Coordinates of N, CA and C in Angstrom, one line a residue:
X56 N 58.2 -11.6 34.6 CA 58.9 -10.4 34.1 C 60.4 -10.8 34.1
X57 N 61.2 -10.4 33.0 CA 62.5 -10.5 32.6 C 63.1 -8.9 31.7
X58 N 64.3 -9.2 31.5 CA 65.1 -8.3 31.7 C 65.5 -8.6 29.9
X59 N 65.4 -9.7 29.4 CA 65.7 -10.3 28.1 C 64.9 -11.0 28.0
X60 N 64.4 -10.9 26.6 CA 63.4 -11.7 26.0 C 63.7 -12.9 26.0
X61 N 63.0 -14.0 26.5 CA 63.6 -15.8 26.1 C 62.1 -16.3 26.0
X62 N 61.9 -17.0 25.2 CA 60.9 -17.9 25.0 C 60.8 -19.2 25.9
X63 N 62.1 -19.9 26.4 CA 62.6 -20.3 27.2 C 61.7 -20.0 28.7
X64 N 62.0 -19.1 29.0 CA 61.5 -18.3 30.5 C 60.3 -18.3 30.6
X65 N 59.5 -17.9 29.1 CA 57.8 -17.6 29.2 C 57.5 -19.1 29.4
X66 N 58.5 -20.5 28.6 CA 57.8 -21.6 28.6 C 57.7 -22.0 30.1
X67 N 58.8 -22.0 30.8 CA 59.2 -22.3 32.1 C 58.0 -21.6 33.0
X68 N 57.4 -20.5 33.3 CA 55.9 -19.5 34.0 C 55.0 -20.6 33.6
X69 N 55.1 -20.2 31.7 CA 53.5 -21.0 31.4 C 53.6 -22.3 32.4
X70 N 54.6 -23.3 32.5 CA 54.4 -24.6 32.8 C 54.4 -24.2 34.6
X71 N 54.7 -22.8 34.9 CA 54.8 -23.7 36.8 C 52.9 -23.2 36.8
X72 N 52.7 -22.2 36.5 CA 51.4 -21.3 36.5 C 49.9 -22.2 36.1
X73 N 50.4 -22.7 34.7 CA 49.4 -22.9 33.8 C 48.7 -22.1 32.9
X74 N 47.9 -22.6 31.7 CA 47.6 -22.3 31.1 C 46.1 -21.5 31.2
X75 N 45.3 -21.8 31.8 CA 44.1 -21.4 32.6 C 44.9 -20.1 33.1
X76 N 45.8 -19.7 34.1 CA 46.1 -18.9 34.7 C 46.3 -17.4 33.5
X77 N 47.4 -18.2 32.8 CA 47.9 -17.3 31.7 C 46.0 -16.4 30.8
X78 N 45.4 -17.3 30.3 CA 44.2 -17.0 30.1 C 43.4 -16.0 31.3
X79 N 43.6 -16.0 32.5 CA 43.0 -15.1 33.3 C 43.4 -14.1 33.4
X80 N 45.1 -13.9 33.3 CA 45.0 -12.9 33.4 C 45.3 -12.1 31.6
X81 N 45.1 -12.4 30.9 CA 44.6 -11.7 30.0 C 43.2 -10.8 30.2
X82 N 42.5 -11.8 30.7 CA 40.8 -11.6 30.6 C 40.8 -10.2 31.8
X83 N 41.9 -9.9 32.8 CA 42.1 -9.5 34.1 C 42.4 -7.9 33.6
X84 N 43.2 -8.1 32.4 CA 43.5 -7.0 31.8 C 43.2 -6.6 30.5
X85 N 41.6 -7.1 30.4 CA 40.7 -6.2 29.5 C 41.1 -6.9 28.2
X86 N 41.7 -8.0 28.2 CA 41.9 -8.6 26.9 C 40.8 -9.1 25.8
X87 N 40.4 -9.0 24.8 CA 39.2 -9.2 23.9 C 39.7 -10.7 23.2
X88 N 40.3 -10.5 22.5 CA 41.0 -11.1 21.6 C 41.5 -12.4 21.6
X89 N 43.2 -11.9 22.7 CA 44.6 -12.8 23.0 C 43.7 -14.0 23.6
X90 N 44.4 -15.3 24.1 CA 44.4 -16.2 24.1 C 45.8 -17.2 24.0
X91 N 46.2 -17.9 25.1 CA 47.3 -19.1 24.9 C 46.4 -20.8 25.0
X92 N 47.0 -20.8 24.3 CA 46.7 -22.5 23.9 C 47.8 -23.2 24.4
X93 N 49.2 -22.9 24.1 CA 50.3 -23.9 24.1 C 51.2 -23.1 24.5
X94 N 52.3 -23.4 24.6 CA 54.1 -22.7 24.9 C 54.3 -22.9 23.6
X95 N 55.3 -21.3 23.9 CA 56.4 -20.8 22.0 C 57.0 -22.5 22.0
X96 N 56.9 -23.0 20.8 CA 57.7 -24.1 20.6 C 57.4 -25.3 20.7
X97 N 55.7 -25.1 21.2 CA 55.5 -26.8 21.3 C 54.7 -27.7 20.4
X98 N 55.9 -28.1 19.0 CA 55.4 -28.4 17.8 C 54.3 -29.3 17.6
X99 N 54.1 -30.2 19.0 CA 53.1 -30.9 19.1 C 51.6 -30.6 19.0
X100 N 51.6 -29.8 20.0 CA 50.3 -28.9 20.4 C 50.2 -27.8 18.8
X101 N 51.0 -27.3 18.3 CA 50.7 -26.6 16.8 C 50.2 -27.8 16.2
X102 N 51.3 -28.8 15.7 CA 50.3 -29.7 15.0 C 49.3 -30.4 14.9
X103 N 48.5 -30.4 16.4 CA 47.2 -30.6 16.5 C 46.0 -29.5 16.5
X104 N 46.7 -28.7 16.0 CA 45.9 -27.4 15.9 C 45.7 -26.4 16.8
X105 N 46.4 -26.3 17.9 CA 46.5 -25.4 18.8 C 47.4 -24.6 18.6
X106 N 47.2 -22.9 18.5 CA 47.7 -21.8 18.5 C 47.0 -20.4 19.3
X107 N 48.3 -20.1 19.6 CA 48.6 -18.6 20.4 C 47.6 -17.3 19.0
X108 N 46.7 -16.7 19.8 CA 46.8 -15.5 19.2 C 46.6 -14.4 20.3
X109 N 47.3 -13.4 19.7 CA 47.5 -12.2 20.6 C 47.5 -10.8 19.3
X110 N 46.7 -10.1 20.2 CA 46.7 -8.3 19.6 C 47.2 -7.5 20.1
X111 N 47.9 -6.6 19.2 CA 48.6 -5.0 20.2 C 47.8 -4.8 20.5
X112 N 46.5 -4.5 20.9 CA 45.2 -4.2 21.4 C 45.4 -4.7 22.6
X113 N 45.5 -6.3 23.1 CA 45.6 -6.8 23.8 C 46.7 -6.1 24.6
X114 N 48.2 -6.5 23.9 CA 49.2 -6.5 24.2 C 49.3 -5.2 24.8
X115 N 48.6 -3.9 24.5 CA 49.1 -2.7 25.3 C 47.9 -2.9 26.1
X116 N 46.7 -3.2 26.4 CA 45.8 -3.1 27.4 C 46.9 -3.9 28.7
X117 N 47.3 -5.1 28.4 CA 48.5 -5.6 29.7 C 49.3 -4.6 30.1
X118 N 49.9 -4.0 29.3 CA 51.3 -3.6 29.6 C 50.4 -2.3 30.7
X119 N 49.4 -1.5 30.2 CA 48.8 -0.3 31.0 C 47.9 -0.9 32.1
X120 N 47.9 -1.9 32.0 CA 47.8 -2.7 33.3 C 48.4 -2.6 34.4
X121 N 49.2 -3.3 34.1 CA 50.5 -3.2 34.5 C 51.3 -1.8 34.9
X122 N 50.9 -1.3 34.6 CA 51.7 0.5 34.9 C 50.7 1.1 35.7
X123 N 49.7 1.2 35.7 CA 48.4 1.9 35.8 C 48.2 1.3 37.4
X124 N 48.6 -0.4 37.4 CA 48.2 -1.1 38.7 C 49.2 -0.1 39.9
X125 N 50.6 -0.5 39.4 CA 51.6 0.4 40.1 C 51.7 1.8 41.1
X126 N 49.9 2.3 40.9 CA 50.2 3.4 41.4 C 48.6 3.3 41.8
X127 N 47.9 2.3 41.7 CA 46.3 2.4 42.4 C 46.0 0.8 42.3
X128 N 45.2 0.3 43.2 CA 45.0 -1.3 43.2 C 44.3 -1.3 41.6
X129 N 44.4 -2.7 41.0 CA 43.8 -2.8 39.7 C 43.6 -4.1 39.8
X130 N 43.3 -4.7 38.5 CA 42.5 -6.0 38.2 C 43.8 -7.3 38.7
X131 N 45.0 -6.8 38.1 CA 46.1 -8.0 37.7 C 46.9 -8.2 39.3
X132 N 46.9 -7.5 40.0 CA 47.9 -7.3 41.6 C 48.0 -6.6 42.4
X133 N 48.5 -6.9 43.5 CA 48.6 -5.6 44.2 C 49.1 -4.0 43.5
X134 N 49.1 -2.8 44.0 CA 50.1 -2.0 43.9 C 51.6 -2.3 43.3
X135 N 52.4 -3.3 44.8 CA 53.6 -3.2 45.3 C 53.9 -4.3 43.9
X136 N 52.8 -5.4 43.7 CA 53.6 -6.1 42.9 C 53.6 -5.6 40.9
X137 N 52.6 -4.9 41.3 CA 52.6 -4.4 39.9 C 54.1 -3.0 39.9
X138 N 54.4 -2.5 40.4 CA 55.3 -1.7 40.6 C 56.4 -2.6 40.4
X139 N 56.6 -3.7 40.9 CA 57.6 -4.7 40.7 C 57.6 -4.9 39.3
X140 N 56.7 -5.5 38.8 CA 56.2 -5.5 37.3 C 57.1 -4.4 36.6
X141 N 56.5 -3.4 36.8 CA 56.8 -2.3 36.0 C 58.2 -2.0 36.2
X142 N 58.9 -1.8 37.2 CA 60.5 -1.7 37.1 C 61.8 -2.9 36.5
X143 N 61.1 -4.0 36.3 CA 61.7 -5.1 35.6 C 61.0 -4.8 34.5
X144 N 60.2 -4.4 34.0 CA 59.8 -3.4 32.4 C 60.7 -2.7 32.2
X145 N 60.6 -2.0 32.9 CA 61.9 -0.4 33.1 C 63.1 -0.9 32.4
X146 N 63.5 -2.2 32.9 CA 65.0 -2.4 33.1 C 65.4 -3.3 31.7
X147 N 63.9 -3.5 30.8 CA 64.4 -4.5 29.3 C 65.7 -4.0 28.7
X148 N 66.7 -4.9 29.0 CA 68.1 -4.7 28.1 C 68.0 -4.8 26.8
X149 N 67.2 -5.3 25.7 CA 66.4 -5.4 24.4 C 66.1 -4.4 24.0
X150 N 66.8 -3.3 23.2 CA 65.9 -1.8 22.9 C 66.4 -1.3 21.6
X151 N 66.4 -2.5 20.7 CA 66.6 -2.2 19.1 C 64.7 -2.4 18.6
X152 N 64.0 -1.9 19.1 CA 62.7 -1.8 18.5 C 61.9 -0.4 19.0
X153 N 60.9 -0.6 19.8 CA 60.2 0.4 20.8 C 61.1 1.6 20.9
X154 N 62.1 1.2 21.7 CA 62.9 1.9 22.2 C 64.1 3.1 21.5
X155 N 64.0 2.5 20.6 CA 64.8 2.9 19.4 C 64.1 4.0 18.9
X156 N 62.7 4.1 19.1 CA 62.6 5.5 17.9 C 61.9 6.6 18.7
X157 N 62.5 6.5 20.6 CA 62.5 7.5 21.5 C 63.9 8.4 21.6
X158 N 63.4 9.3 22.0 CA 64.4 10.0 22.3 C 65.7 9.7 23.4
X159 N 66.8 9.1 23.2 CA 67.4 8.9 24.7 C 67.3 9.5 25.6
X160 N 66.6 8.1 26.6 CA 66.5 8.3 28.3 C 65.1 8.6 28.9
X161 N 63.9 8.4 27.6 CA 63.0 7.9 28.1 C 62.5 6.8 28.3
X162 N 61.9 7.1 29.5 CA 61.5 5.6 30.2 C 60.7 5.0 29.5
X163 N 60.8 3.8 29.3 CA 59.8 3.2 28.8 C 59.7 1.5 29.3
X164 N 58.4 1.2 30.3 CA 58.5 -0.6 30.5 C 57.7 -1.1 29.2
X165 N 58.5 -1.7 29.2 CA 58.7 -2.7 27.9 C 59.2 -4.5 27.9
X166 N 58.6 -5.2 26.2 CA 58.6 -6.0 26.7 C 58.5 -6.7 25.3
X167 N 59.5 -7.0 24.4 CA 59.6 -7.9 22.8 C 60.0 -8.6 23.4
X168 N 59.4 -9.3 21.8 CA 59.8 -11.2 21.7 C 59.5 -11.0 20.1
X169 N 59.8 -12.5 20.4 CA 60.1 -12.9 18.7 C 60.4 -14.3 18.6
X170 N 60.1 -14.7 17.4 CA 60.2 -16.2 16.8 C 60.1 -16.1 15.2
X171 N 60.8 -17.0 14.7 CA 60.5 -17.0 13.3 C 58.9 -16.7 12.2
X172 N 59.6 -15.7 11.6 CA 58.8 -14.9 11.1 C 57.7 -13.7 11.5
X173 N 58.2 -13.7 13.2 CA 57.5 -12.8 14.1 C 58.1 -11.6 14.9
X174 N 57.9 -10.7 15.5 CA 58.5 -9.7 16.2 C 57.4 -8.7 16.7
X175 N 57.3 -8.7 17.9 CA 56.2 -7.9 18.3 C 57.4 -6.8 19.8
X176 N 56.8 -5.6 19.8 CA 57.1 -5.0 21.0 C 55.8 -4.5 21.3
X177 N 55.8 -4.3 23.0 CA 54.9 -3.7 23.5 C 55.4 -2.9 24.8
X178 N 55.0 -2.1 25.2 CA 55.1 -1.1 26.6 C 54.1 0.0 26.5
X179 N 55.0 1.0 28.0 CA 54.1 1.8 28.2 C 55.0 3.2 28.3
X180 N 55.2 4.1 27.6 CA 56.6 5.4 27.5 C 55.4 6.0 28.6
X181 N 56.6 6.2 29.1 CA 56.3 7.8 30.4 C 57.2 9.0 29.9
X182 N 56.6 9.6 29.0 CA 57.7 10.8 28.5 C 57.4 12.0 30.3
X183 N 58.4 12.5 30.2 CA 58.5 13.2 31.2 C 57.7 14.9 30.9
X184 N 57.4 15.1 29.4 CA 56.5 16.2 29.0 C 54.8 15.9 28.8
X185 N 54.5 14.9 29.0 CA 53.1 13.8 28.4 C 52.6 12.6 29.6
X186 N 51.1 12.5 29.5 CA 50.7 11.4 30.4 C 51.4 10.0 29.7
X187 N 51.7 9.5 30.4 CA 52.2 8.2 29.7 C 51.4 7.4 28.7
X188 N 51.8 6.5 27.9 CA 50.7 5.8 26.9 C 51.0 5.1 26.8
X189 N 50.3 3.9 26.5 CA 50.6 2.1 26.4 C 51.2 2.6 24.1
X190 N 51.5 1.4 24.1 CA 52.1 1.2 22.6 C 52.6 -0.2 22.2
X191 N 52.0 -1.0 21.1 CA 52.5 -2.3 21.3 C 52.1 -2.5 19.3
X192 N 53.2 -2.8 18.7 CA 52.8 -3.4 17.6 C 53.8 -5.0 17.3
X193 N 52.7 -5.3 16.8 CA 52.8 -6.7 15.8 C 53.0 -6.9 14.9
X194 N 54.3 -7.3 14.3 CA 54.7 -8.1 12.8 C 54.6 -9.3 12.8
X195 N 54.5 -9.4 11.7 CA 54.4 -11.0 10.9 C 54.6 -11.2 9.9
X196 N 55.1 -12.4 9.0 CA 55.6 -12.8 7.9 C 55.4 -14.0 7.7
X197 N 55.0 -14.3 6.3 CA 55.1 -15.5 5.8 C 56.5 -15.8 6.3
X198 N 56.7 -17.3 6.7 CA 57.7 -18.2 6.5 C 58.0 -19.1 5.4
X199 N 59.5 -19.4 5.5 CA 59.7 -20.7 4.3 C 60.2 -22.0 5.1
X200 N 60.8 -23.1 4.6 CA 61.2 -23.8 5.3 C 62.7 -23.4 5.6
X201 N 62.8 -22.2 5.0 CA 64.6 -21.7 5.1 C 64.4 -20.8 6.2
X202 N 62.9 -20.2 6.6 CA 63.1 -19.3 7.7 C 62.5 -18.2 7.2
X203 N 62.2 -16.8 7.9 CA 61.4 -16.1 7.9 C 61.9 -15.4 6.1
X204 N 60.7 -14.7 5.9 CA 60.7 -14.6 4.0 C 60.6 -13.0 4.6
X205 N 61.1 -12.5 5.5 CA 61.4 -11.2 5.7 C 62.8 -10.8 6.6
X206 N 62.9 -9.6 6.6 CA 64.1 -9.1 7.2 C 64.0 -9.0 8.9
X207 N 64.5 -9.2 9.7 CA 64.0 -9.3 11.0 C 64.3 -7.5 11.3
X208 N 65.8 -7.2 10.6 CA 66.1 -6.0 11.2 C 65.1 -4.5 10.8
X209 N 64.4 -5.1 9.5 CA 63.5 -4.3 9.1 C 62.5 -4.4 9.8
X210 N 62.0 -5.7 10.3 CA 60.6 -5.5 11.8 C 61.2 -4.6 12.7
X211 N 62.3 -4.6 13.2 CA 62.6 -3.5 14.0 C 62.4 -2.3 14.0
X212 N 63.2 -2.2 12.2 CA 63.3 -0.4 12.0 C 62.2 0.1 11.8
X213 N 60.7 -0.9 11.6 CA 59.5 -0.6 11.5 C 58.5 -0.1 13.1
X214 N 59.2 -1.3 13.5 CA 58.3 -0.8 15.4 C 59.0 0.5 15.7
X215 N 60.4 0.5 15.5 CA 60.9 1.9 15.7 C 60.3 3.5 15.2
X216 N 59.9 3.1 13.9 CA 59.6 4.1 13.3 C 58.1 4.4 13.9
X217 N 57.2 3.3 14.1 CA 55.8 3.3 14.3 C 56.1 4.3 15.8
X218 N 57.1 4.1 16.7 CA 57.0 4.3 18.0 C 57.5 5.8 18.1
X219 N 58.2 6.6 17.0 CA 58.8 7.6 17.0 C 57.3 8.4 16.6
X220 N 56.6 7.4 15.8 CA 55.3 8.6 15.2 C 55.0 8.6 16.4
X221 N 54.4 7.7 17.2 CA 53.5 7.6 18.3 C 54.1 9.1 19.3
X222 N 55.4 8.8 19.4 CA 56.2 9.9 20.4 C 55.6 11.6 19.6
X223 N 56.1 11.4 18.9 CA 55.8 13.1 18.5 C 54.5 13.5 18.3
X224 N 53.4 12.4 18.2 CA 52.1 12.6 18.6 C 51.7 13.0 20.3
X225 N 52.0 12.6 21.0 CA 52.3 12.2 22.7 C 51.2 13.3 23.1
X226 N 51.4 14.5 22.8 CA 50.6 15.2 23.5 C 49.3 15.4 23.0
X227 N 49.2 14.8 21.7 CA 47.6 15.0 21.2 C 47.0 13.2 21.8
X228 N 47.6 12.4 22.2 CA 47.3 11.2 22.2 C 46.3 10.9 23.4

């Protein structure tokens, strides 16, 4: 758990933890899908054909993991440490996506990243009128060799917008 997104930091876990680990606890938190093969950036392991896939499906089953653990024992940790979890969620300084198409000063743990051609956010809003809800979408883009063949600020204004629908939905959700 971090405060700013770094690909850097996730590599540095993947490597003290491992990869096995990373894989459990997906599996821990109802994941179908996701799967790690390698660390963001390790051109080696891409070019031998190893790749990351991951689903908002996935990606919000963690995060309500993670929020859900916080307040009753669950699959991923204790209580106390999932609570920890979730307030270093709380605290993402990163909130030109998700965050952006809430109303100021809803809480929301959360948790983007991004790499060329990519931009995903995921969390869980605790509106203070609504039971809280997990929410996590995925972009993607073709790449060139000049770099992503889309606009990054537009993946934003897109998770934004997707997250503002989600919000005004809240109470039918």
């Amino acid at each position: 758990m971090i405060v700013r997104s770094s690909n850097l930091a996730t590599c540095l876990v993947v490597a003290h933890v491992g990869l096995p680990a990373v894989n459990e606890v997906w599996a821990l938190a109802g994941a179908r899908d996701s799967v790690t093969t390698r660390v963001v950036g390790d051109l080696a392991a891409r070019d031998a054909g190893l790749t990351n896939l991951v689903t908002a499906a996935d990606l919000a089953a963690l995060h309500a993991a993670i929020v859900r653990g916080a307040d009753r024992p669950g699959p991923l940790a204790s209580p106390a440490a999932c609570a920890r979890m979730r307030d270093v969620l709380l605290a993402q300084e990163i909130r030109d996506d998700l965050p952006a198409g809430l109303p100021p000063g809803t809480r929301i743990a959360h948790k983007n990243g991004w790499i060329r051609g990519i931009r995903h956010g995921a969390g869980v809003v605790l509106p203070a009128d609504a039971p809280p809800y997990a929410i996590a979408v995925c972009t993607t883009a073709a790449t060139t060799d000049d770099g992503p063949a889309y606009d990054d600020a537009a993946a934003r204004r897109l998770i934004a917008a997707v997250s503002a629908t989600a919000w005004e939905a809240r109470h039918r959700l």
